[in-house]
Amino acid sequence: MMNLSELIQLLETLGTSPKKGLSQNFLIDKNIVKKIVQTANIQPGDSVLEIGPGPGALTKELLDAKANVFAIEKDPLFAKALYRLQTPDQRLTVYAKDALEMSFHQIPFQKVVANLPYHITTPLLEKLFQTPFQTLTLMVQKEVAVRLFAKSGTKDFGSISLFTQFHATPKSHFIVSPNCFYPKPSVDSAVIHLESRTLPNVDEKPLFDLIHTAFQKRRKMLTTSLQALIPKDTIQEALSKLSLRLDARPEMLSLNEWISFLQTIPQKLCQ
Ligand code: SAM
């Protein structure tokens, strides 16, 4: 892969410089790039979606691992420059598009490997969770990784943790220092590896409507925060049926407990 001076040379040739508004912090550490592709367990012939390939450090490593790569890049200069990495057997497909505005359903991928543009991590995750996948191996802000992997009862546990764990099984993560990027981001990063899971047998919308309402008043007891939706005595009855504390706050319930809680509430109240 390119070292820092080769990257700077490429930027000069393209007549561009890193754009903050597109979260352009490029990987310059060879070992981290290799570790990401190893973590994703890429096998020859795998079809991989890469969001935000930029100058192509990860793209090149994925192609070297004999994957078929579908790369979506919003910056037209980088999208065009990626064609220099094309393989003789045409394993690279480039979409010069905004990943938030294109449907992932049209791309035949199994795995996602990406150093995500951090400013759109949440909408991209929401989009990925609506599309079938085998694994996701993603560079995100460290604080986001901590929230996605958080367990119930901890301060970092929130609706995004529940949403992630509803759709995927968090497998592993490792921290990446700002020194591994050019330019250096002002935050620490982490690579997270998630596997798809069989979705719980419950309707997602009423479950997350309930969860979002509760977490809007995170410090309040469920008997207070959900009172606008469900009568207080019904909430108390459900909590005691599930052997949960009557003063439970939203972060105290695991995903399975939230599902049981929803299933214990009379259906007409949760639609
Ligand atoms: N993968 C490269 C690397 O690791 O060096 C670049 C990663 S950089 C953090 C994020 C990349 O996402 C940039 O190339 C940026 O132009 C691109 N990007 C930003 N917003 C995007 C969007 N909405 N759709 C597709 N790509 C986007």
mmCIF file with all atom_site columns, N, CA and C in Angstrom, residues 19 28 47 96 100 132 140 145 148 179 192 196 198 238:
data_model
loop_
_atom_site.group_PDB
_atom_site.id
_atom_site.type_symbol
_atom_site.label_atom_id
_atom_site.label_alt_id
_atom_site.label_comp_id
_atom_site.label_asym_id
_atom_site.label_entity_id
_atom_site.label_seq_id
_atom_site.pdbx_PDB_ins_code
_atom_site.Cartn_x
_atom_site.Cartn_y
_atom_site.Cartn_z
_atom_site.occupancy
_atom_site.B_iso_or_equiv
_atom_site.pdbx_formal_charge
_atom_site.auth_seq_id
_atom_site.auth_comp_id
_atom_site.auth_asym_id
_atom_site.auth_atom_id
_atom_site.pdbx_PDB_model_num
ATOM 1  N N  . LYS A 1 19  ? -10.769 16.336  2.647  1.00 0.00 ? 19  LYS A N  1
ATOM 2  C CA . LYS A 1 19  ? -11.935 17.184  2.927  1.00 0.00 ? 19  LYS A CA 1
ATOM 3  C C  . LYS A 1 19  ? -12.573 16.761  4.241  1.00 0.00 ? 19  LYS A C  1
ATOM 4  N N  . ILE A 1 28  ? -2.843  5.071   6.730  1.00 0.00 ? 28  ILE A N  1
ATOM 5  C CA . ILE A 1 28  ? -1.465  5.047   6.209  1.00 0.00 ? 28  ILE A CA 1
ATOM 6  C C  . ILE A 1 28  ? -0.644  3.962   6.900  1.00 0.00 ? 28  ILE A C  1
ATOM 7  N N  . SER A 1 47  ? -17.461 -11.671 -1.968 1.00 0.00 ? 47  SER A N  1
ATOM 8  C CA . SER A 1 47  ? -17.929 -10.392 -2.507 1.00 0.00 ? 47  SER A CA 1
ATOM 9  C C  . SER A 1 47  ? -18.035 -9.390  -1.365 1.00 0.00 ? 47  SER A C  1
ATOM 10 N N  . ALA A 1 96  ? -19.520 5.777   -8.217 1.00 0.00 ? 96  ALA A N  1
ATOM 11 C CA . ALA A 1 96  ? -19.192 7.151   -7.821 1.00 0.00 ? 96  ALA A CA 1
ATOM 12 C C  . ALA A 1 96  ? -20.475 7.786   -7.289 1.00 0.00 ? 96  ALA A C  1
ATOM 13 N N  . LEU A 1 100 ? -25.433 6.938   1.028  1.00 0.00 ? 100 LEU A N  1
ATOM 14 C CA . LEU A 1 100 ? -26.737 7.087   1.694  1.00 0.00 ? 100 LEU A CA 1
ATOM 15 C C  . LEU A 1 100 ? -27.872 7.156   0.677  1.00 0.00 ? 100 LEU A C  1
ATOM 16 N N  . PRO A 1 132 ? -29.326 -7.843  3.657  1.00 0.00 ? 132 PRO A N  1
ATOM 17 C CA . PRO A 1 132 ? -28.708 -9.080  4.138  1.00 0.00 ? 132 PRO A CA 1
ATOM 18 C C  . PRO A 1 132 ? -27.171 -9.005  4.053  1.00 0.00 ? 132 PRO A C  1
ATOM 19 N N  . VAL A 1 140 ? -14.823 2.645   13.076 1.00 0.00 ? 140 VAL A N  1
ATOM 20 C CA . VAL A 1 140 ? -15.733 3.693   13.556 1.00 0.00 ? 140 VAL A CA 1
ATOM 21 C C  . VAL A 1 140 ? -15.011 4.466   14.664 1.00 0.00 ? 140 VAL A C  1
ATOM 22 N N  . ALA A 1 145 ? -17.939 2.623   18.937 1.00 0.00 ? 145 ALA A N  1
ATOM 23 C CA . ALA A 1 145 ? -17.700 1.183   19.112 1.00 0.00 ? 145 ALA A CA 1
ATOM 24 C C  . ALA A 1 145 ? -18.091 0.754   20.529 1.00 0.00 ? 145 ALA A C  1
ATOM 25 N N  . LEU A 1 148 ? -21.843 0.572   20.731 1.00 0.00 ? 148 LEU A N  1
ATOM 26 C CA . LEU A 1 148 ? -22.430 -0.544  19.964 1.00 0.00 ? 148 LEU A CA 1
ATOM 27 C C  . LEU A 1 148 ? -22.241 -1.870  20.700 1.00 0.00 ? 148 LEU A C  1
ATOM 28 N N  . ASN A 1 179 ? -2.550  8.128   14.971 1.00 0.00 ? 179 ASN A N  1
ATOM 29 C CA . ASN A 1 179 ? -1.297  8.143   14.190 1.00 0.00 ? 179 ASN A CA 1
ATOM 30 C C  . ASN A 1 179 ? -1.358  7.266   12.940 1.00 0.00 ? 179 ASN A C  1
ATOM 31 N N  . ILE A 1 192 ? -14.565 -2.682  14.427 1.00 0.00 ? 192 ILE A N  1
ATOM 32 C CA . ILE A 1 192 ? -15.502 -3.629  15.032 1.00 0.00 ? 192 ILE A CA 1
ATOM 33 C C  . ILE A 1 192 ? -15.837 -4.718  14.018 1.00 0.00 ? 192 ILE A C  1
ATOM 34 N N  . SER A 1 196 ? -23.875 -11.484 11.209 1.00 0.00 ? 196 SER A N  1
ATOM 35 C CA . SER A 1 196 ? -25.334 -11.423 11.150 1.00 0.00 ? 196 SER A CA 1
ATOM 36 C C  . SER A 1 196 ? -25.902 -12.466 12.115 1.00 0.00 ? 196 SER A C  1
ATOM 37 N N  . THR A 1 198 ? -29.777 -14.569 13.426 1.00 0.00 ? 198 THR A N  1
ATOM 38 C CA . THR A 1 198 ? -31.190 -14.793 13.147 1.00 0.00 ? 198 THR A CA 1
ATOM 39 C C  . THR A 1 198 ? -31.949 -13.732 13.934 1.00 0.00 ? 198 THR A C  1
ATOM 40 N N  . ALA A 1 238 ? -46.019 -5.787  34.209 1.00 0.00 ? 238 ALA A N  1
ATOM 41 C CA . ALA A 1 238 ? -45.091 -6.444  33.272 1.00 0.00 ? 238 ALA A CA 1
ATOM 42 C C  . ALA A 1 238 ? -43.728 -6.611  33.926 1.00 0.00 ? 238 ALA A C  1
#
